[in-house]
CSV table of C-alpha atoms in Angstrom, one decimal:
chain,number,residue,atom,x,y,z
A,878,UNK,CA,15.9,23.3,19.0
A,879,UNK,CA,19.4,21.9,17.6
A,880,UNK,CA,19.6,17.9,16.8
A,881,UNK,CA,22.9,16.6,17.7
A,882,UNK,CA,25.9,15.6,15.6
A,883,UNK,CA,25.5,12.8,16.2
A,884,UNK,CA,22.3,12.4,15.1
A,885,UNK,CA,22.6,14.7,12.3
A,886,UNK,CA,24.9,11.8,11.2
A,887,UNK,CA,22.2,9.1,11.6
A,888,UNK,CA,20.0,11.1,9.1
A,889,UNK,CA,22.9,11.7,7.3
A,890,UNK,CA,23.3,7.6,7.1
A,891,UNK,CA,19.2,7.0,6.2
A,892,UNK,CA,19.3,9.4,3.2
A,893,UNK,CA,22.7,7.6,2.5
A,894,UNK,CA,20.9,4.3,2.5
A,895,UNK,CA,18.4,5.2,0.4
A,896,UNK,CA,20.2,7.6,-2.4
A,897,UNK,CA,22.0,4.1,-2.5
A,898,UNK,CA,19.1,1.5,-2.8
A,899,UNK,CA,17.9,3.2,-6.2
A,900,UNK,CA,21.1,4.8,-7.0
A,901,UNK,CA,22.1,2.2,-10.8
A,902,UNK,CA,20.1,0.7,-12.6
A,903,UNK,CA,17.9,1.5,-15.8
A,904,UNK,CA,14.1,1.3,-15.7
A,905,UNK,CA,12.4,-0.4,-18.7
A,906,UNK,CA,11.6,-3.2,-15.2
A,907,UNK,CA,7.9,-3.9,-16.1
A,908,UNK,CA,5.2,-3.9,-14.0
A,909,UNK,CA,3.8,-7.1,-13.5
A,910,UNK,CA,7.3,-8.6,-12.9
A,911,UNK,CA,7.8,-6.7,-9.7
A,912,UNK,CA,6.9,-8.2,-5.8
A,913,UNK,CA,5.5,-6.0,-3.8
A,914,UNK,CA,6.9,-6.8,0.2
A,915,UNK,CA,4.2,-4.7,3.1
A,916,UNK,CA,6.5,-4.3,6.2
A,917,UNK,CA,5.5,-1.9,9.4
A,918,UNK,CA,2.7,-1.5,11.5
A,919,UNK,CA,-1.5,-0.5,10.9
A,920,UNK,CA,-1.5,1.6,8.6
A,921,UNK,CA,-1.1,-1.1,6.5
A,922,UNK,CA,-1.9,-4.3,8.1
A,923,UNK,CA,-3.9,-7.1,6.6
A,924,UNK,CA,-4.7,-8.9,8.1
A,925,UNK,CA,-1.5,-10.7,10.6
A,926,UNK,CA,-2.4,-9.8,13.6
A,927,UNK,CA,-6.3,-11.8,13.3
A,928,UNK,CA,-3.4,-14.7,13.4
A,929,UNK,CA,-1.4,-13.6,16.4
A,930,UNK,CA,-2.3,-14.0,20.1
A,931,UNK,CA,-2.7,-10.8,20.3
A,932,UNK,CA,-5.7,-8.1,22.0
A,933,UNK,CA,-8.5,-7.0,20.5
A,934,UNK,CA,-6.7,-3.1,21.1
A,935,UNK,CA,-4.3,-4.2,17.7
A,936,UNK,CA,-7.1,-5.8,15.9
A,937,UNK,CA,-9.6,-5.1,13.2
A,938,UNK,CA,-11.3,-8.6,13.1
A,939,UNK,CA,-15.0,-7.0,14.0
A,940,UNK,CA,-16.9,-4.5,12.8
A,941,UNK,CA,-17.5,-1.9,12.0
A,942,UNK,CA,-14.1,-2.4,10.1
A,943,UNK,CA,-14.5,-3.4,6.7
A,944,UNK,CA,-17.4,-2.0,5.4
A,945,UNK,CA,-17.0,-0.6,2.9
A,946,UNK,CA,-14.6,-2.0,0.0
A,947,UNK,CA,-14.9,-6.0,1.6
A,948,UNK,CA,-18.0,-5.5,3.6
A,949,UNK,CA,-16.9,-7.4,6.0
A,950,UNK,CA,-13.5,-7.1,9.0
A,951,UNK,CA,-10.6,-8.6,7.4
A,952,UNK,CA,-8.8,-7.3,10.2
A,953,UNK,CA,-7.8,-3.6,8.4
A,954,UNK,CA,-7.7,-0.8,10.1
A,955,UNK,CA,-9.5,1.4,8.1
A,956,UNK,CA,-13.6,0.8,6.9
A,957,UNK,CA,-11.6,-0.8,3.3
A,958,UNK,CA,-8.5,-0.5,1.5
A,959,UNK,CA,-5.5,0.8,3.0
A,960,UNK,CA,-2.5,2.7,1.1
A,961,UNK,CA,-1.1,-1.1,0.2
A,962,UNK,CA,-4.0,-1.9,-0.8
A,963,UNK,CA,-4.6,0.8,-3.8
A,964,UNK,CA,-0.6,0.5,-4.6
A,965,UNK,CA,-0.7,-3.2,-5.6
A,966,UNK,CA,-4.3,-1.9,-7.5
A,967,UNK,CA,-2.5,0.1,-9.6
A,968,UNK,CA,0.2,-1.3,-9.4
A,969,UNK,CA,-2.0,-4.6,-12.0
A,970,UNK,CA,-1.2,-6.5,-8.9
A,971,UNK,CA,-3.4,-8.3,-6.6
A,972,UNK,CA,-4.1,-7.6,-3.2
A,973,UNK,CA,-0.7,-9.1,-1.5
A,974,UNK,CA,-1.7,-11.3,1.5
A,975,UNK,CA,-0.2,-11.2,5.7
A,976,UNK,CA,3.2,-13.6,5.9
A,977,UNK,CA,1.4,-15.5,8.1
A,978,UNK,CA,-1.4,-16.1,6.8
A,979,UNK,CA,0.0,-18.0,3.3
A,980,UNK,CA,0.9,-21.7,3.1
A,981,UNK,CA,3.9,-23.1,2.8
A,982,UNK,CA,5.2,-23.5,-1.1
A,983,UNK,CA,2.8,-20.4,-1.4
A,984,UNK,CA,3.7,-16.9,-3.1
A,985,UNK,CA,0.7,-13.9,-5.1
A,986,UNK,CA,3.3,-11.5,-6.6
A,987,UNK,CA,3.8,-10.8,-2.4
A,988,UNK,CA,4.2,-10.8,1.0
A,989,UNK,CA,2.5,-8.6,3.8
A,990,UNK,CA,4.9,-8.2,7.0
A,991,UNK,CA,2.7,-5.3,8.8
A,992,UNK,CA,1.2,-5.6,12.2
A,993,UNK,CA,-1.0,-3.4,13.9
A,994,UNK,CA,1.3,-2.7,16.8
A,995,UNK,CA,4.4,-2.8,15.8
A,996,UNK,CA,7.2,-0.2,16.8
A,997,UNK,CA,11.3,0.5,15.5
A,998,UNK,CA,12.2,-0.5,18.8
A,999,UNK,CA,11.7,-4.0,20.3
A,1000,UNK,CA,11.5,-3.2,24.0
A,1001,UNK,CA,8.2,-0.5,23.5
A,1002,UNK,CA,6.3,-3.2,21.9
A,1003,UNK,CA,7.1,-6.3,23.9
A,1004,UNK,CA,4.1,-6.8,25.7
A,1005,UNK,CA,2.3,-6.4,23.4
A,1006,UNK,CA,2.6,-9.5,21.3
A,1007,UNK,CA,2.5,-8.2,17.6
A,1008,UNK,CA,5.3,-8.4,15.1
A,1009,UNK,CA,8.1,-6.1,15.8
A,1010,UNK,CA,10.4,-4.5,12.8
A,1011,UNK,CA,12.9,-6.4,13.2
A,1012,UNK,CA,10.9,-9.9,12.9
A,1013,UNK,CA,9.1,-8.9,10.3
A,1014,UNK,CA,13.3,-9.0,8.5
A,1015,UNK,CA,13.4,-12.1,10.5
A,1016,UNK,CA,10.7,-13.6,8.9
A,1017,UNK,CA,11.3,-11.8,4.8
A,1018,UNK,CA,15.1,-14.1,6.1
A,1019,UNK,CA,12.4,-16.6,6.2
A,1020,UNK,CA,10.4,-16.6,2.9
A,1021,UNK,CA,13.8,-16.4,1.2
A,1022,UNK,CA,14.1,-19.7,1.5
A,1023,UNK,CA,10.7,-21.2,1.1
A,1024,UNK,CA,11.5,-19.3,-2.1
A,1025,UNK,CA,14.7,-20.6,-2.9
A,1026,UNK,CA,13.0,-24.0,-2.1
A,1027,UNK,CA,9.6,-24.0,-4.3
A,1028,UNK,CA,12.0,-21.4,-7.0
A,1029,UNK,CA,14.9,-22.2,-7.6
A,1030,UNK,CA,18.0,-19.8,-6.0
A,1031,UNK,CA,18.8,-17.8,-9.3
A,1032,UNK,CA,14.7,-17.1,-9.4
A,1033,UNK,CA,13.9,-16.3,-5.5
A,1034,UNK,CA,17.2,-13.6,-5.4
A,1035,UNK,CA,15.2,-11.9,-8.5
A,1036,UNK,CA,12.1,-12.0,-7.0
A,1037,UNK,CA,13.9,-9.7,-4.0
A,1038,UNK,CA,15.9,-8.3,-5.6
A,1039,UNK,CA,13.3,-6.4,-8.1
A,1040,UNK,CA,10.2,-6.5,-5.9
A,1041,UNK,CA,9.5,-3.3,-4.3
A,1042,UNK,CA,10.0,-2.7,-0.6
A,1043,UNK,CA,6.4,-0.3,0.9
A,1044,UNK,CA,7.8,0.5,4.3
A,1045,UNK,CA,5.3,1.8,7.1
A,1046,UNK,CA,7.3,2.3,11.0
A,1047,UNK,CA,7.4,5.1,13.6
A,1048,UNK,CA,4.1,5.6,14.2
A,1049,UNK,CA,3.6,3.4,17.4
A,1050,UNK,CA,7.4,4.6,18.3
A,1051,UNK,CA,6.1,7.8,19.7
A,1052,UNK,CA,2.5,7.4,20.5
A,1053,UNK,CA,2.6,5.2,22.4
A,1054,UNK,CA,4.9,7.2,24.7
A,1055,UNK,CA,3.0,10.3,24.4
A,1056,UNK,CA,-0.5,8.8,25.5
A,1057,UNK,CA,0.9,6.2,28.2
A,1058,UNK,CA,3.9,7.2,29.8
A,1059,UNK,CA,4.6,11.3,29.2
A,1060,UNK,CA,7.1,11.5,31.8
A,1061,UNK,CA,10.0,9.5,29.6
A,1062,UNK,CA,10.4,12.7,28.4
A,1063,UNK,CA,11.4,14.0,31.7
A,1064,UNK,CA,14.4,11.9,31.6
A,1065,UNK,CA,16.1,11.2,27.9
A,1066,UNK,CA,15.2,14.3,25.1
A,1067,UNK,CA,13.1,14.1,22.2
A,1068,UNK,CA,16.4,14.2,19.8
A,1069,UNK,CA,18.2,11.3,22.1
A,1070,UNK,CA,14.7,9.3,21.6
A,1071,UNK,CA,14.5,9.6,18.3
A,1072,UNK,CA,18.3,9.0,17.5
A,1073,UNK,CA,16.8,5.3,19.0
A,1074,UNK,CA,14.1,5.1,16.5
A,1075,UNK,CA,15.9,5.9,13.1
A,1076,UNK,CA,18.6,4.1,14.7
A,1077,UNK,CA,16.7,0.7,15.1
A,1078,UNK,CA,15.4,1.0,11.4
A,1079,UNK,CA,18.7,2.0,9.7
A,1080,UNK,CA,19.6,-1.3,11.5
A,1081,UNK,CA,16.4,-3.7,9.7
A,1082,UNK,CA,17.0,-1.9,6.2
A,1083,UNK,CA,20.5,-2.8,6.2
A,1084,UNK,CA,19.4,-6.5,7.4
A,1085,UNK,CA,17.1,-5.7,3.9
A,1086,UNK,CA,19.4,-4.7,2.6
A,1087,UNK,CA,21.9,-7.5,3.3
A,1088,UNK,CA,19.0,-9.8,2.3
A,1089,UNK,CA,18.9,-8.6,-1.4
A,1090,UNK,CA,16.1,-6.3,-1.4
A,1091,UNK,CA,17.3,-2.9,-3.5
A,1092,UNK,CA,13.9,-1.1,-4.1
A,1093,UNK,CA,12.6,1.0,-0.5
A,1094,UNK,CA,9.0,3.0,-0.6
A,1095,UNK,CA,10.0,4.7,2.8
A,1096,UNK,CA,6.7,6.5,3.7
A,1097,UNK,CA,6.9,8.9,6.6
A,1098,UNK,CA,5.0,10.0,9.9
A,1099,UNK,CA,1.6,11.7,9.4
A,1100,UNK,CA,1.1,15.1,11.8
A,1101,UNK,CA,0.2,12.3,15.2
A,1102,UNK,CA,-0.8,15.2,17.2
A,1103,UNK,CA,-3.4,15.4,14.8
A,1104,UNK,CA,-5.5,12.9,15.0
A,1105,UNK,CA,-8.6,12.5,17.2
A,1106,UNK,CA,-6.9,10.2,19.8
A,1107,UNK,CA,-3.9,12.9,20.0
A,1108,UNK,CA,-6.8,16.1,20.9
A,1109,UNK,CA,-7.8,13.9,23.2
A,1110,UNK,CA,-5.0,14.7,25.5
A,1111,UNK,CA,-4.9,18.5,25.1
A,1112,UNK,CA,-6.9,21.1,26.3
A,1113,UNK,CA,-8.7,23.2,23.4
A,1114,UNK,CA,-8.5,19.9,20.9
A,1115,UNK,CA,-5.7,21.8,18.8
A,1116,UNK,CA,-3.2,19.2,17.4
A,1117,UNK,CA,-0.2,18.6,19.6
A,1118,UNK,CA,2.8,19.8,19.9
A,1119,UNK,CA,4.5,17.2,21.4
A,1120,UNK,CA,4.3,14.4,19.2
A,1121,UNK,CA,4.2,16.7,16.2
A,1122,UNK,CA,7.5,18.6,17.8
A,1123,UNK,CA,8.2,14.6,17.8
A,1124,UNK,CA,7.6,13.4,13.5
A,1125,UNK,CA,9.1,16.3,12.8
A,1126,UNK,CA,12.9,16.1,14.4
A,1127,UNK,CA,13.8,12.4,13.3
A,1128,UNK,CA,14.4,14.0,9.4
A,1129,UNK,CA,11.8,11.4,7.8
A,1130,UNK,CA,12.3,14.4,5.1
A,1131,UNK,CA,14.7,11.9,3.9
A,1132,UNK,CA,11.9,9.4,3.8
A,1133,UNK,CA,10.4,8.1,0.8
A,1134,UNK,CA,6.9,9.9,1.0
A,1135,UNK,CA,6.5,13.1,3.5
A,1136,UNK,CA,3.4,12.0,5.0
A,1137,UNK,CA,3.5,14.4,7.1
A,1138,UNK,CA,3.0,17.3,4.0
A,1139,UNK,CA,0.5,15.8,2.2
A,1140,UNK,CA,-2.0,14.9,5.9
A,1141,UNK,CA,-1.3,18.2,7.4
A,1142,UNK,CA,-2.5,19.7,3.9
A,1143,UNK,CA,-5.9,17.8,4.5
A,1144,UNK,CA,-6.2,19.5,7.4
A,1145,UNK,CA,-5.3,22.7,6.4
A,1146,UNK,CA,-8.0,21.6,3.4
A,1147,UNK,CA,-10.2,19.1,4.1
A,1148,UNK,CA,-13.0,20.3,1.9
A,1149,UNK,CA,-10.6,20.5,-1.3
A,1150,UNK,CA,-10.0,16.6,-1.0
A,1151,UNK,CA,-14.2,16.0,-0.6
A,1152,UNK,CA,-13.8,15.9,3.1
A,1153,UNK,CA,-15.7,17.6,5.9
A,1154,UNK,CA,-14.6,16.6,9.1
A,1155,UNK,CA,-10.7,16.2,10.0
A,1156,UNK,CA,-11.4,16.0,14.1
A,1157,UNK,CA,-13.6,13.5,15.0
A,1158,UNK,CA,-13.4,9.9,13.7
A,1159,UNK,CA,-15.9,8.4,11.7
A,1160,UNK,CA,-16.5,5.8,14.4
A,1161,UNK,CA,-15.3,5.7,18.3
A,1162,UNK,CA,-17.5,7.7,21.0
A,1163,UNK,CA,-16.4,10.3,24.0
A,1164,UNK,CA,-15.0,13.2,22.4
A,1165,UNK,CA,-13.8,13.5,18.7
A,1166,UNK,CA,-14.4,9.5,18.9
A,1167,UNK,CA,-11.4,9.8,19.9
A,1168,UNK,CA,-11.4,6.8,22.9
A,1169,UNK,CA,-10.7,3.9,20.8
A,1170,UNK,CA,-13.9,1.6,21.3
A,1171,UNK,CA,-14.7,0.8,17.2
A,1172,UNK,CA,-16.5,-2.9,17.7
A,1173,UNK,CA,-18.0,-2.4,21.0
A,1174,UNK,CA,-14.8,-5.3,21.4
A,1175,UNK,CA,-11.8,-3.2,23.4
A,1176,UNK,CA,-13.4,-3.0,27.0
A,1177,UNK,CA,-16.2,-0.4,26.2
A,1178,UNK,CA,-19.2,-1.5,24.3
A,1179,UNK,CA,-20.6,1.6,23.4
A,1180,UNK,CA,-19.5,3.6,20.4
A,1181,UNK,CA,-20.9,6.2,17.7
A,1182,UNK,CA,-20.3,5.0,14.1
A,1183,UNK,CA,-20.8,8.1,11.1
A,1184,UNK,CA,-22.8,7.2,8.5
A,1185,UNK,CA,-20.2,8.1,6.1
A,1186,UNK,CA,-16.2,7.1,6.2
A,1187,UNK,CA,-16.0,8.4,2.9
A,1188,UNK,CA,-16.5,12.5,4.5
A,1189,UNK,CA,-14.4,11.6,8.0
A,1190,UNK,CA,-10.1,12.0,7.2
A,1191,UNK,CA,-10.4,9.4,10.4
A,1192,UNK,CA,-12.3,5.9,10.4
A,1193,UNK,CA,-11.0,5.6,13.5
A,1194,UNK,CA,-8.9,6.8,16.7
A,1195,UNK,CA,-5.7,6.5,14.5
A,1196,UNK,CA,-6.3,5.1,11.2
A,1197,UNK,CA,-7.0,7.3,7.8
A,1198,UNK,CA,-10.3,6.4,6.0
A,1199,UNK,CA,-10.5,4.4,3.2
A,1200,UNK,CA,-11.1,7.8,0.6
A,1201,UNK,CA,-7.7,9.4,2.3
A,1202,UNK,CA,-5.4,6.1,2.0
A,1203,UNK,CA,-6.7,6.0,-1.6
A,1204,UNK,CA,-5.2,10.1,-1.4
A,1205,UNK,CA,-1.7,9.1,0.2
A,1206,UNK,CA,-1.4,6.3,-2.4
A,1207,UNK,CA,-2.3,8.2,-5.5
A,1208,UNK,CA,0.0,11.3,-4.5
A,1209,UNK,CA,2.8,7.4,-3.5
A,1210,UNK,CA,2.4,6.4,-7.2
A,1211,UNK,CA,2.3,9.5,-9.1
A,1212,UNK,CA,2.3,12.3,-7.1
A,1213,UNK,CA,4.8,15.3,-7.4
A,1214,UNK,CA,9.0,15.5,-5.7
A,1215,UNK,CA,6.3,17.6,-3.6
A,1216,UNK,CA,5.8,14.9,-1.6
A,1217,UNK,CA,7.9,11.6,-3.0
A,1218,UNK,CA,11.0,11.4,-4.3
A,1219,UNK,CA,13.8,11.2,-5.9
A,1220,UNK,CA,11.2,8.9,-8.3
A,1221,UNK,CA,7.4,7.8,-7.2
A,1222,UNK,CA,6.1,4.5,-6.8
A,1223,UNK,CA,5.1,4.3,-11.0
A,1224,UNK,CA,9.3,5.0,-11.5
A,1225,UNK,CA,10.5,2.7,-8.5
A,1226,UNK,CA,8.0,-0.6,-9.6
A,1227,UNK,CA,9.8,0.4,-13.4
A,1228,UNK,CA,13.4,0.6,-12.1
A,1229,UNK,CA,16.2,-2.1,-12.7
A,1230,UNK,CA,19.2,-3.0,-10.6
A,1231,UNK,CA,21.1,-4.4,-12.8
């Protein structure tokens, strides 16, 4: 399928921006001196939505979430740790708290702005009462102001400039129309819609750059059509072609981590990665355990929970298990150019701008 020239320009613009962010410097920065700033959606939400007035559909602060590692719910949409949590571990940093959890003047090696349900298109998520991508940029600006007050302008600017910006965004922009409003693509082409998403992401990235960010780690969109929630919408339980078509169209080959390729590999060869189940979720109800009823707090009290989450690729309807998150984080940290480019996160943390 052809992609309009305008969108090719948008893709190229995103790639050029990514190139700019890591184009000059030297690779001798000490990891311990580098902060981690986390943005995006439920893939990396460490509890942001615990502090906002949203519904249980966009919260994970109740059992069985958190059962594997924390042994209690923290607001993370998984049975245990998230990709961002493992990245902090590899970088020898403490767990990064949500921005809304931090007290005035508090700063511990970074901040997590990610919010479950967030998207790049503000109009898509405005009624969900979550912290959208644009609002997360505003929170970054607020943090810079607080850091300057606490640390002084020069030190605050150094923290912001040398920090690594981990971003996972876009999944909700594609999932929500397909699940709740499939007729949307009768009035707008997938290419045009993708162009809108990319345009908004690019605008926020440029805003982060203007604030002082220079080292970005972009996570591409995973194989959304193969999550249990999308299998339920197909007649035979196969991967949803429409969802996967969307995630491949937008050109996230320019993104830093190829989440699509990594996830698809696990689905094709589950035993190679220690999984026994890649179609059904560990927790939920109905076929594929695809109904988002985990915890019984989302309108339906009954749900099923597997005994061994580590054998499942997906913990709930849309989110990976801790085991899957760890494997993704390992690829991001020291993986090859086949899944992460032009450098892995271990190198990016050491990369110093001059």
